[in-house]
Coordinates of C-alpha atoms in Angstrom, one line a residue:
X1 CA 34.4 6.3 -0.5
X2 CA 33.3 2.4 -0.2
X3 CA 30.8 3.6 2.6
X4 CA 28.6 5.9 -0.2
X5 CA 28.7 2.5 -2.4
X6 CA 26.8 1.0 0.1
X7 CA 24.7 3.7 0.4
X8 CA 24.2 4.0 -2.9
X9 CA 23.8 0.0 -3.2
X10 CA 21.2 0.3 -0.6
X11 CA 19.1 3.1 -2.4
X12 CA 19.3 1.3 -5.9
X13 CA 18.1 -2.3 -4.6
X14 CA 15.4 -0.5 -2.5
X15 CA 14.3 1.1 -5.3
X16 CA 14.0 -1.8 -7.7
X17 CA 12.3 -4.1 -5.2
X18 CA 10.0 -1.3 -4.3
X19 CA 9.2 -1.2 -8.2
X20 CA 9.2 -4.8 -8.3
X21 CA 6.4 -4.9 -5.7
X22 CA 4.2 -2.4 -6.9
X23 CA 4.2 -4.1 -10.3
X24 CA 3.2 -7.4 -9.1
X25 CA 0.7 -6.6 -6.7
X26 CA -1.0 -3.2 -7.5
X27 CA -3.3 -1.5 -4.7
X28 CA -1.1 -2.7 -2.0
X29 CA -4.0 -3.7 0.3
X30 CA -7.3 -4.5 0.5
X31 CA -9.1 -2.5 -2.1
X32 CA -9.8 -3.9 -5.7
X33 CA -7.9 -2.9 -8.6
X34 CA -10.2 -1.4 -11.2
X35 CA -10.9 -3.3 -14.3
X36 CA -12.1 -1.3 -17.2
X37 CA -14.2 -2.6 -20.1
X38 CA -14.0 -1.1 -23.4
X39 CA -16.6 -1.7 -26.0
X40 CA -15.9 -1.2 -29.5
X41 CA -17.7 1.6 -31.3
X42 CA -20.8 0.5 -33.2
X43 CA -20.4 0.1 -36.7
X44 CA -22.4 3.4 -39.0
X45 CA -25.0 2.0 -41.2
X46 CA -24.8 2.2 -45.0
X47 CA -26.8 5.3 -45.4
X48 CA -24.5 7.3 -43.4
X49 CA -26.5 7.8 -40.6
X50 CA -25.1 7.2 -36.7
X51 CA -27.1 4.4 -35.2
X52 CA -29.2 4.8 -32.4
X53 CA -27.1 4.1 -29.5
X54 CA -24.8 6.8 -31.2
X55 CA -27.0 9.5 -30.5
X56 CA -27.2 11.7 -27.8
X57 CA -28.6 10.1 -24.5
X58 CA -31.3 11.9 -22.7
X59 CA -30.3 14.4 -19.9
X60 CA -31.3 13.4 -16.6
X61 CA -32.4 15.3 -14.0
X62 CA -30.6 14.2 -11.3
X63 CA -27.1 16.1 -10.8
X64 CA -24.0 14.8 -8.8
X65 CA -23.8 15.2 -4.8
X66 CA -20.6 17.2 -5.0
X67 CA -18.9 18.6 -1.8
X68 CA -19.4 22.8 -1.1
X69 CA -16.5 24.4 -3.3
X70 CA -16.8 21.8 -6.2
X71 CA -18.8 22.1 -9.3
X72 CA -18.9 20.5 -13.0
X73 CA -18.6 22.7 -15.8
X74 CA -18.1 26.1 -16.6
X75 CA -19.9 28.5 -14.4
X76 CA -22.8 30.6 -15.5
X77 CA -21.1 34.0 -14.6
X78 CA -17.8 34.3 -12.7
X79 CA -17.7 34.8 -8.9
X80 CA -15.7 36.6 -6.6
X81 CA -13.8 34.1 -4.2
X82 CA -15.6 33.6 -0.6
X83 CA -14.2 35.4 2.4
X84 CA -12.7 32.8 4.5
X85 CA -14.7 32.5 8.0
X86 CA -13.7 32.3 11.5
X87 CA -11.0 34.7 13.3
X88 CA -7.5 34.5 13.0

């Protein structure tokens, strides 16, 4: 019974110290921590029209480069899954 108590204590303190480490050192390595800056929403004009910045942005022709098998948005038509390649 004493060994069970010691084992539980070791597990407990490992979790506590590990959580404290990740709390004070997020990222845990050479990678920088992401810092987000959120700008306040523009105030509406007196006549109720949305400000110029709030209107939809102009569409861009540049599509994001995604690896094969990934897509953004719903497909135009459902497609059947591709057959696996290679032989077994």
